[in-house]
Coordinates of C-alpha atoms in Angstrom, one line a residue:
M1 CA 0.1 -0.1 -0.2
R2 CA 2.8 2.3 0.6
W3 CA 3.9 2.4 -3.1
K4 CA 0.4 3.3 -4.2
R5 CA 0.0 6.2 -1.8
A6 CA 3.4 7.6 -3.0
F7 CA 2.3 7.8 -6.7
V8 CA 1.7 11.8 -6.9
L9 CA 1.3 14.9 -4.9
N10 CA -1.9 14.8 -3.3
K11 CA -4.1 17.7 -3.4
V12 CA -2.9 19.1 0.1
E13 CA 0.6 18.9 -0.9
V14 CA -0.2 20.7 -4.0
F15 CA -1.9 23.2 -1.9
F16 CA 0.8 23.5 0.3
Y17 CA 3.9 23.7 -2.4
D18 CA 2.4 26.5 -4.1
L19 CA 1.8 28.7 -0.6
V20 CA 4.9 28.3 0.5
K21 CA 7.4 27.7 -3.3
A22 CA 7.6 31.7 -3.4
N23 CA 10.0 31.3 -0.5
P24 CA 13.1 28.5 -0.8
R25 CA 14.1 28.7 2.8
L26 CA 11.2 28.3 4.0
K27 CA 10.1 25.5 1.3
V28 CA 13.2 23.5 2.2
Q29 CA 12.1 23.5 6.2
I30 CA 8.7 22.5 5.8
R31 CA 9.5 19.6 3.5
N32 CA 12.4 18.2 5.6
V33 CA 10.2 18.3 8.6
Y34 CA 7.6 16.4 6.5
Q35 CA 9.8 14.0 5.1
R36 CA 11.2 12.9 8.9
L37 CA 7.2 12.6 9.9
F38 CA 7.2 9.7 7.1
D39 CA 10.2 8.5 7.8
L40 CA 8.8 6.1 11.4
V41 CA 7.3 4.3 8.4
P42 CA 9.9 1.1 7.2
A43 CA 10.8 1.8 3.5
K44 CA 11.1 -0.2 0.8
R45 CA 14.7 0.4 -1.2
M46 CA 13.1 -0.4 -4.7
A47 CA 10.3 -1.8 -6.5
T48 CA 10.4 -2.8 -10.2
A49 CA 9.7 -5.4 -12.7
Y50 CA 13.1 -5.2 -14.7
E51 CA 16.6 -6.5 -13.4
I52 CA 18.2 -3.4 -12.4
E53 CA 22.0 -3.4 -12.9
A54 CA 23.8 -1.5 -10.3
R55 CA 27.1 -0.1 -9.6
R56 CA 28.1 0.7 -6.7
G57 CA 30.0 4.3 -6.0
F58 CA 29.7 5.3 -9.5
F59 CA 27.7 7.8 -10.9
F60 CA 27.3 9.5 -14.4
G61 CA 25.8 13.6 -13.7
F62 CA 23.1 14.8 -15.7
H63 CA 20.3 13.9 -17.7
D64 CA 20.8 16.3 -20.8
K65 CA 24.2 14.1 -22.0
C66 CA 24.4 10.5 -23.0
P67 CA 26.9 8.2 -21.1
W68 CA 26.5 5.4 -24.0
S69 CA 29.4 5.3 -26.8
V70 CA 27.9 5.7 -30.3
D71 CA 28.0 2.0 -30.6
D72 CA 26.1 1.3 -27.0
K73 CA 29.1 -0.6 -26.3
C74 CA 30.7 1.8 -23.6
L75 CA 29.3 3.7 -20.6
L76 CA 30.9 6.7 -19.4
A77 CA 31.2 6.8 -15.3
H78 CA 32.6 8.9 -12.8
R79 CA 33.9 7.0 -9.8
V80 CA 33.7 8.6 -6.1
T81 CA 36.7 9.0 -4.6
A82 CA 35.8 12.3 -2.6
P83 CA 34.0 12.4 1.1
F84 CA 30.5 12.8 1.0
R85 CA 30.3 16.6 1.5
M86 CA 30.5 19.8 -1.0
P87 CA 33.4 19.4 -3.0
R88 CA 36.3 21.5 -2.2
P89 CA 39.5 22.5 -4.5
D90 CA 41.5 19.6 -3.6
D91 CA 39.0 17.2 -3.7
E92 CA 39.2 14.4 -6.8
I93 CA 36.9 12.3 -8.5
E94 CA 37.7 9.9 -11.3
V95 CA 36.4 9.4 -14.5
G96 CA 36.4 6.9 -16.5
F97 CA 34.1 4.0 -18.6
F98 CA 32.0 0.6 -18.3
S99 CA 32.5 -1.9 -20.7
G100 CA 32.0 -5.7 -21.0
E101 CA 28.8 -7.7 -20.3
K102 CA 25.9 -5.6 -18.7
F103 CA 29.0 -2.8 -18.2
R104 CA 30.5 -4.6 -15.5
E105 CA 33.9 -3.8 -16.7
Y106 CA 35.3 -0.5 -15.0
T107 CA 38.4 1.6 -17.0
R108 CA 39.7 4.5 -15.6
T109 CA 40.7 7.4 -18.1
G110 CA 41.8 10.3 -15.7
S111 CA 40.8 12.4 -12.5
T112 CA 39.3 16.1 -11.9
R113 CA 39.2 19.0 -9.4
A114 CA 36.7 20.5 -11.6
W115 CA 33.3 18.8 -10.5
N116 CA 29.7 18.6 -8.6
W117 CA 27.3 16.4 -7.5
H118 CA 24.7 17.0 -9.8
M119 CA 26.5 17.1 -13.4
G120 CA 30.0 15.5 -12.4
A121 CA 32.2 17.0 -14.9
M122 CA 30.3 17.4 -17.5
L123 CA 31.7 14.0 -18.8
Q124 CA 31.0 13.2 -22.6
W125 CA 31.6 11.8 -25.8
V126 CA 33.8 13.4 -28.7
G127 CA 31.1 13.3 -31.4
H128 CA 31.0 9.7 -33.1
S129 CA 34.8 9.0 -31.7
D130 CA 36.0 6.9 -28.8
R131 CA 37.2 10.1 -27.6
M132 CA 35.8 11.6 -24.1
L133 CA 35.9 14.9 -22.3
Y134 CA 36.0 16.4 -19.3
N135 CA 36.4 19.4 -17.2
D136 CA 39.4 19.6 -15.1
F137 CA 41.4 22.8 -12.7
D138 CA 45.2 22.7 -13.8
G139 CA 46.1 24.7 -10.5
Q140 CA 45.6 27.8 -12.4
R141 CA 42.4 27.7 -14.6
L142 CA 39.4 25.6 -15.6
L143 CA 39.9 23.9 -18.9
A144 CA 38.2 20.9 -20.5
R145 CA 40.5 17.7 -21.1
I146 CA 40.1 15.2 -24.3
V147 CA 41.5 12.0 -23.5
D148 CA 41.4 8.2 -25.2
Q149 CA 39.9 5.1 -24.1
D150 CA 43.2 4.3 -22.7
G151 CA 43.2 7.7 -20.7
R152 CA 45.9 9.1 -23.2
P153 CA 45.8 13.2 -24.0
A154 CA 43.9 14.0 -27.4
G155 CA 43.0 17.3 -26.9
E156 CA 42.5 20.4 -24.2
L157 CA 40.4 23.3 -24.2
P158 CA 41.0 26.2 -23.2
A159 CA 38.0 26.4 -20.8
P160 CA 35.2 24.0 -19.1
V161 CA 32.7 22.9 -21.4
A162 CA 29.2 22.8 -20.6
A163 CA 27.7 20.9 -23.9
L164 CA 29.1 19.3 -26.8
S165 CA 27.5 19.5 -30.1
S166 CA 26.4 15.7 -31.6
D167 CA 29.4 15.8 -34.3
G168 CA 32.0 16.9 -31.6
A169 CA 33.0 20.3 -33.5
K170 CA 31.5 22.9 -31.4
A171 CA 31.5 23.2 -27.6
L172 CA 29.6 26.1 -25.6
S173 CA 31.0 27.4 -22.1
Y174 CA 30.0 30.1 -19.7
D175 CA 31.2 31.0 -16.1
F176 CA 31.2 27.9 -13.8
P177 CA 32.5 29.3 -10.4
R178 CA 29.9 31.7 -10.8
L179 CA 27.2 29.3 -10.3
Q180 CA 28.9 28.6 -6.8
N181 CA 27.1 31.4 -5.8
T182 CA 23.9 30.4 -6.2
P183 CA 21.3 28.0 -4.5
H184 CA 21.5 25.3 -7.0
K185 CA 25.1 24.5 -6.5
Y186 CA 25.9 23.4 -10.3
G187 CA 29.5 25.5 -9.8
Y188 CA 32.8 24.0 -9.1
A189 CA 35.1 24.8 -6.2
N190 CA 38.0 25.9 -8.2
G191 CA 38.2 29.0 -10.3
T192 CA 37.4 32.7 -9.7
D193 CA 34.5 34.6 -11.2
P194 CA 36.2 38.0 -12.4
E195 CA 32.8 39.6 -12.0
A196 CA 31.5 38.1 -8.6
D197 CA 30.6 41.2 -7.1
Q198 CA 28.7 42.2 -10.2
L199 CA 25.2 41.6 -10.9
V200 CA 25.1 41.9 -13.8
P201 CA 28.3 40.6 -16.0
S202 CA 29.0 42.9 -18.9
S203 CA 32.2 41.1 -19.7
H204 CA 30.8 36.9 -19.1
G205 CA 28.7 35.4 -21.1
I206 CA 28.5 32.2 -23.7
H207 CA 31.0 31.4 -25.4
I208 CA 31.3 28.6 -28.4
M209 CA 34.8 26.7 -29.2
D210 CA 35.9 25.0 -32.1
V211 CA 37.0 21.8 -30.3
N212 CA 39.5 21.0 -33.6
S213 CA 41.3 24.3 -32.8
G214 CA 40.4 25.9 -29.6
T215 CA 39.8 29.2 -30.5
M216 CA 36.6 31.0 -28.4
Q217 CA 34.2 33.5 -29.3
L218 CA 32.0 35.7 -27.1
L219 CA 28.1 35.2 -28.3
F220 CA 26.5 37.5 -25.7
S221 CA 26.9 38.5 -22.2
V222 CA 24.6 38.2 -19.5
A223 CA 24.0 42.2 -19.5
D224 CA 23.2 41.7 -23.2
I225 CA 20.5 39.0 -22.3
R226 CA 19.4 41.1 -19.3
A227 CA 18.3 43.8 -22.0
I228 CA 16.1 41.5 -23.9
Q229 CA 12.5 41.5 -22.8
P230 CA 13.5 43.0 -19.0
E231 CA 11.1 42.0 -16.3
P232 CA 10.6 43.8 -12.9
S233 CA 12.2 40.9 -10.7
M234 CA 15.3 41.1 -12.7
E235 CA 16.0 44.8 -11.0
G236 CA 18.7 44.5 -8.3
S237 CA 19.2 40.5 -8.6
F238 CA 22.2 38.3 -9.5
H239 CA 21.9 37.3 -12.9
Y240 CA 23.5 34.2 -14.4
F241 CA 23.5 31.6 -17.1
S242 CA 23.5 27.7 -16.7
H243 CA 22.0 24.5 -18.7
C244 CA 23.5 24.6 -22.4
Q245 CA 21.9 21.9 -24.7
F246 CA 22.4 21.7 -28.4
A247 CA 19.6 21.1 -30.7
P248 CA 20.4 17.3 -32.0
S249 CA 21.8 18.5 -35.5
G250 CA 23.9 21.4 -33.5
G251 CA 22.3 24.1 -35.6
R252 CA 20.8 25.8 -32.5
F253 CA 21.0 25.9 -28.9
A254 CA 19.0 26.6 -25.3
F255 CA 20.1 27.8 -22.4
Y256 CA 19.0 29.3 -19.1
H257 CA 19.1 33.0 -17.8
R258 CA 18.4 33.3 -14.2
W259 CA 18.4 35.6 -11.9
R260 CA 18.2 35.3 -8.0
L261 CA 16.9 37.6 -5.4
D262 CA 18.1 38.0 -1.9
N263 CA 15.6 35.5 -0.6
E264 CA 17.5 33.0 -2.6
K265 CA 14.2 32.7 -4.9
V266 CA 15.5 32.0 -8.7
F267 CA 13.4 33.0 -11.7
T268 CA 14.2 31.6 -15.0
R269 CA 13.9 31.9 -18.8
L270 CA 14.5 29.5 -21.7
I271 CA 16.1 31.1 -24.8
S272 CA 17.1 29.3 -27.8
S273 CA 20.0 31.2 -30.2
D274 CA 21.9 30.4 -33.3
L275 CA 25.8 29.3 -33.1
D276 CA 26.3 33.1 -34.3
G277 CA 24.5 34.6 -31.1
N278 CA 21.4 35.8 -33.4
H279 CA 18.0 35.0 -34.1
L280 CA 17.3 34.9 -30.1
H281 CA 13.7 33.4 -29.0
V282 CA 12.9 33.4 -25.6
F283 CA 10.3 31.2 -24.7
P284 CA 6.7 31.9 -23.3
T285 CA 7.1 31.0 -19.6
S286 CA 6.0 33.0 -16.5
G287 CA 9.5 32.9 -14.8
M288 CA 10.3 29.0 -13.7
V289 CA 11.5 26.7 -16.1
S290 CA 13.3 23.9 -14.1
H291 CA 14.5 21.0 -16.5
Y292 CA 13.9 20.7 -20.4
G293 CA 15.1 18.4 -23.3
W294 CA 14.7 18.5 -27.0
R295 CA 12.4 16.8 -29.3
G296 CA 14.0 17.0 -32.7
D297 CA 15.4 20.1 -33.7
T298 CA 12.3 22.4 -33.5
H299 CA 10.8 21.5 -30.3
V300 CA 11.9 21.6 -26.6
L301 CA 9.7 19.7 -23.8
A302 CA 10.4 21.8 -20.5
Y303 CA 8.7 21.4 -16.7
A304 CA 7.5 25.0 -16.3
K305 CA 5.3 27.5 -15.7
V306 CA 2.6 28.7 -18.3
Q307 CA -0.2 31.3 -17.8
P308 CA -3.1 30.7 -17.5
H309 CA -2.1 26.6 -16.9
G310 CA 0.4 26.6 -14.2
D311 CA 3.2 24.2 -13.6
G312 CA 3.3 21.4 -16.0
Y313 CA 5.1 19.6 -18.7
Y314 CA 5.0 21.7 -21.9
L315 CA 5.8 21.2 -25.6
F316 CA 7.4 24.3 -27.2
E317 CA 8.0 25.2 -30.6
D318 CA 11.6 26.7 -30.9
R319 CA 11.2 30.4 -32.8
S320 CA 6.9 30.0 -33.1
G321 CA 5.5 30.6 -29.6
G322 CA 3.5 27.5 -30.0
I323 CA 2.7 25.2 -26.7
Q324 CA 1.3 21.9 -26.3
P325 CA 0.5 20.8 -22.6
V326 CA 2.0 17.2 -22.3
G327 CA 0.5 14.7 -19.6
R328 CA -1.6 17.5 -18.1
E329 CA -3.5 15.1 -15.8
L330 CA -0.4 12.6 -15.6
F331 CA 2.2 14.5 -14.3
T332 CA 2.3 16.4 -10.8
S333 CA 5.6 17.2 -10.4
D334 CA 8.8 18.2 -11.7
G335 CA 11.4 15.8 -13.5
H336 CA 14.3 15.5 -15.8
P337 CA 13.2 14.7 -19.0
S338 CA 14.9 13.5 -22.3
F339 CA 13.3 11.9 -25.4
A340 CA 14.4 8.7 -27.2
P341 CA 15.7 8.7 -30.6
D342 CA 12.2 7.9 -32.0
H343 CA 10.7 11.2 -30.7
R344 CA 8.0 9.2 -29.6
R345 CA 8.8 8.4 -25.7
F346 CA 10.6 10.5 -23.0
I347 CA 12.1 9.2 -19.7
T348 CA 12.0 11.4 -16.7
D349 CA 11.6 11.1 -13.1
T350 CA 10.2 13.1 -9.8
Y351 CA 11.9 14.6 -6.6
P352 CA 11.6 12.2 -3.2
D353 CA 7.6 12.5 -1.9
R354 CA 6.6 12.1 1.4
Y355 CA 8.4 8.6 1.7
R356 CA 11.6 9.8 0.5
V357 CA 10.4 7.5 -2.9
R358 CA 11.5 8.7 -6.4
L359 CA 9.7 7.2 -9.9
L360 CA 11.3 6.4 -13.1
V361 CA 8.7 7.0 -15.5
L362 CA 8.3 6.5 -19.4
Y363 CA 5.7 8.7 -21.0
D364 CA 4.7 7.6 -24.4
M365 CA 3.4 10.4 -26.6
E366 CA 1.3 8.6 -29.1
R367 CA -0.6 6.5 -26.6
D368 CA -0.6 9.6 -23.8
K369 CA 0.2 6.6 -21.1
R370 CA 2.7 7.2 -18.4
Y371 CA 4.5 3.7 -17.2
V372 CA 5.9 3.9 -13.7
L373 CA 9.5 1.3 -14.4
S374 CA 10.7 1.6 -10.9
R375 CA 9.8 3.0 -7.4
I376 CA 13.4 4.3 -5.8
Y377 CA 14.3 5.3 -2.1
S378 CA 16.4 8.2 -1.4
P379 CA 18.2 8.2 1.9
P380 CA 17.7 11.2 3.9
A381 CA 21.4 12.5 3.7
Y382 CA 20.8 12.8 0.0
R383 CA 19.1 16.3 -0.1
D384 CA 20.3 19.8 -1.2
G385 CA 23.6 19.9 -2.4
L386 CA 24.3 16.4 -2.0
R387 CA 21.1 15.2 -3.3
C388 CA 21.3 12.1 -6.5
D389 CA 18.5 12.7 -8.8
L390 CA 17.6 9.8 -10.8
H391 CA 18.4 12.0 -14.1
P392 CA 17.5 9.3 -16.6
R393 CA 19.3 9.0 -19.9
W394 CA 18.7 6.9 -23.3
S395 CA 21.0 4.9 -25.0
R396 CA 22.2 5.4 -28.4
G397 CA 19.6 2.7 -29.8
G398 CA 16.9 3.7 -27.4
T399 CA 16.5 0.1 -25.9
M400 CA 18.2 0.8 -22.6
I401 CA 18.0 3.6 -19.4
C402 CA 20.8 4.8 -17.6
F403 CA 20.3 6.5 -14.4
D404 CA 21.8 7.5 -10.9
S405 CA 20.5 6.4 -7.3
A406 CA 21.5 6.4 -3.7
H407 CA 19.0 3.4 -2.6
T408 CA 22.0 1.2 -1.9
G409 CA 23.3 4.1 0.6
E410 CA 25.8 5.4 -1.6
R411 CA 25.7 6.7 -5.1
T412 CA 25.0 4.1 -7.8
L413 CA 25.1 4.0 -11.7
C414 CA 22.5 1.5 -12.9
T415 CA 20.7 0.4 -15.9
V416 CA 17.9 -1.1 -17.2
N417 CA 17.3 -2.9 -20.7
L418 CA 14.0 -2.4 -22.2
E419 CA 14.8 -4.2 -25.8
D420 CA 12.4 -6.7 -25.0
D421 CA 9.5 -4.5 -24.1
L422 CA 9.9 -1.4 -26.7
S423 CA 9.9 -3.6 -29.4
G424 CA 7.1 -3.4 -32.0
S425 CA 4.4 -2.4 -31.1
G426 CA 5.4 -3.3 -27.3
E427 CA 5.0 -1.2 -24.0
P428 CA 6.9 -1.1 -20.8
C429 CA 5.9 -3.1 -17.7
S430 CA 4.3 -0.3 -15.1
L431 CA 3.7 -0.8 -11.6

């Protein structure tokens, strides 16, 4: 029964969440007290109809990057070698990959001091090659290293990378140290923000890099974007960029423009751009966009606030203003969505509910049907800056899913194979 009650936020919880969400500190305090009350109920660690392969002491990071190699034979991973606390300048983690039967053989390829618990070191494959890229700190500056599968150096970029184009030719970068001064903890313990005392930086912005030559070009500054369609809440706020994603073909990209008030409330808008920093499109949301993913080159799925409908998943058409609610009656909370290669299905997750249970969810756009693949317990210590979101990600062939979890008591990299259920007209097993 407990699992059934943990399906979604109930109406009372939604009411109080809407009441306090404008005050982040109060919201966190109420959430912590509420969950501690339900900690008195014994917790089941995981419920699923699938075989889950779990690799304890490893994680990948965010949901917007594919950990699988182009042939789906290797799986990127970070190995936890740092203490369980917020990263400090000297803390390192390993980078490497799994291969072999059911991805059980681990190969170390390097280590890094430029990482966080949510996104790791932005570890990712370079195009269709067997080379991998990750951010690092060399003692003086942040940069990005490219290595082969033996860990041998294969290139270097002069700034940390936020996203790579699918062909591995272009990379996007922004000021990672600036993110240390934000509630999301997406920054690095190393590096300095040259405009830390500026609410609206005029020289910091989004850069595009040529991966082969390492040349950098500033596309626009934070001040440039702040001046576009300004809103009253922007006045006197701390502004920054995050969450860059290339469209699948690499011709455009999207990013967050965020501004933080003194009470730590954060406003977000989602903006797209071409690779020259032109033809900007501000998506029609109302101050809140949490997570998003591209569906092909022309649409973006995001959990956002859209008036007059409120919070939910929406499919936005880039550069047109078109909006389509998605799964309106099936989703009542935020998650980290990403589309399968066929663009028909997306995988997402939820944050811990009253019982600290997260859901791993698959949604079929054609059937308008939601499948709960697994219910996964999140230990109390894994919250706020130390939290371990599932961040589910598809394999290249769209038959496997990789996600992070802490149900084992430590960060754990998990995979599940859905090939038999997704072939033909089949449907996945739902709890």
